[in-house]
């Protein structure tokens, strides 16, 4: 079984199937989420000392900080992992 890795910057990668969300770090609830993850030893800092530009949430409830923009990371996912537009419309 092979797992697709997605580069989150500076040679760091995450398994694409484990990612639940990629979000901007600026909102207050996200800052609280990051602080809680740090206290509970679930925070992974992949920024290499640079400014945090995106926060990645995994299915194991780990929080990964990245210095790469959220949009850039989202584009690195292969098209076969995206939900087709007609499936989204059918769910409404």
Tab-separated table of C-alpha atoms in Angstrom:
chain	number	residue	atom	x	y	z
A	1	UNK	CA	0.000	0.000	0.000
A	2	UNK	CA	1.518	3.313	-1.037
A	3	UNK	CA	0.782	6.643	0.599
A	4	UNK	CA	0.975	9.948	-1.220
A	5	UNK	CA	3.097	12.484	0.636
A	6	UNK	CA	2.421	16.204	0.344
A	7	UNK	CA	5.305	18.619	0.868
A	8	UNK	CA	4.477	21.170	3.578
A	9	UNK	CA	7.775	23.016	3.219
A	10	UNK	CA	11.477	22.637	3.900
A	11	UNK	CA	11.584	18.914	3.194
A	12	UNK	CA	8.701	18.127	5.538
A	13	UNK	CA	5.795	16.028	4.278
A	14	UNK	CA	2.469	14.687	5.514
A	15	UNK	CA	0.464	11.711	4.311
A	16	UNK	CA	-2.302	13.231	2.188
A	17	UNK	CA	-4.968	10.760	3.339
A	18	UNK	CA	-4.511	11.856	6.965
A	19	UNK	CA	-5.143	15.576	6.346
A	20	UNK	CA	-8.563	16.800	7.454
A	21	UNK	CA	-8.133	20.563	6.973
A	22	UNK	CA	-5.654	23.209	5.852
A	23	UNK	CA	-6.497	26.570	7.374
A	24	UNK	CA	-5.155	30.078	7.835
A	25	UNK	CA	-3.534	30.686	11.244
A	26	UNK	CA	-4.857	34.208	11.829
A	27	UNK	CA	-8.215	33.620	13.533
A	28	UNK	CA	-8.448	33.549	17.324
A	29	UNK	CA	-10.011	30.048	17.444
A	30	UNK	CA	-7.079	28.697	15.437
A	31	UNK	CA	-4.622	30.301	17.834
A	32	UNK	CA	-6.444	28.599	20.733
A	33	UNK	CA	-6.358	25.298	18.840
A	34	UNK	CA	-2.602	25.691	18.352
A	35	UNK	CA	-2.058	26.502	22.042
A	36	UNK	CA	-4.143	23.502	23.152
A	37	UNK	CA	-2.215	21.211	20.798
A	38	UNK	CA	1.087	22.512	22.200
A	39	UNK	CA	-0.048	21.813	25.785
A	40	UNK	CA	-1.213	18.304	24.839
A	41	UNK	CA	1.987	17.514	22.845
A	42	UNK	CA	0.054	17.240	19.547
A	43	UNK	CA	1.735	20.212	17.837
A	44	UNK	CA	4.241	19.671	15.043
A	45	UNK	CA	6.174	22.775	13.984
A	46	UNK	CA	7.368	22.407	10.381
A	47	UNK	CA	8.061	26.129	9.873
A	48	UNK	CA	11.834	25.918	10.411
A	49	UNK	CA	11.632	29.143	12.435
A	50	UNK	CA	9.711	31.097	9.813
A	51	UNK	CA	6.296	32.738	10.088
A	52	UNK	CA	3.356	30.311	10.279
A	53	UNK	CA	1.242	30.732	7.143
A	54	UNK	CA	-0.984	27.661	7.415
A	55	UNK	CA	-2.201	25.169	9.978
A	56	UNK	CA	-2.842	21.555	8.990
A	57	UNK	CA	-5.199	19.394	11.024
A	58	UNK	CA	-4.890	15.610	10.750
A	59	UNK	CA	-7.333	12.810	11.477
A	60	UNK	CA	-5.236	11.880	14.525
A	61	UNK	CA	-5.944	15.389	15.890
A	62	UNK	CA	-2.346	16.542	15.416
A	63	UNK	CA	-1.805	20.172	14.469
A	64	UNK	CA	0.990	20.891	11.973
A	65	UNK	CA	2.330	24.402	11.431
A	66	UNK	CA	3.718	25.266	8.007
A	67	UNK	CA	5.424	28.331	6.544
A	68	UNK	CA	3.735	27.647	3.183
A	69	UNK	CA	0.447	29.360	2.252
A	70	UNK	CA	-2.718	27.276	2.677
A	71	UNK	CA	-3.617	27.682	-1.001
A	72	UNK	CA	-0.211	26.419	-2.114
A	73	UNK	CA	-0.452	23.307	0.044
A	74	UNK	CA	-3.999	22.646	-1.180
A	75	UNK	CA	-2.772	22.813	-4.798
A	76	UNK	CA	-0.184	20.141	-4.059
A	77	UNK	CA	-2.902	17.554	-3.519
A	78	UNK	CA	-3.519	15.484	-6.625
A	79	UNK	CA	-6.770	16.026	-8.542
A	80	UNK	CA	-7.943	12.490	-7.767
A	81	UNK	CA	-8.324	13.452	-4.077
A	82	UNK	CA	-10.724	16.300	-4.773
A	83	UNK	CA	-14.469	15.847	-4.744
A	84	UNK	CA	-16.043	16.368	-8.187
A	85	UNK	CA	-18.350	19.379	-8.420
A	86	UNK	CA	-21.372	17.250	-9.382
A	87	UNK	CA	-20.988	15.173	-6.181
A	88	UNK	CA	-21.044	18.331	-4.068
A	89	UNK	CA	-24.191	19.539	-5.835
A	90	UNK	CA	-25.865	16.137	-5.301
A	91	UNK	CA	-25.293	16.378	-1.534
A	92	UNK	CA	-27.348	19.600	-1.255
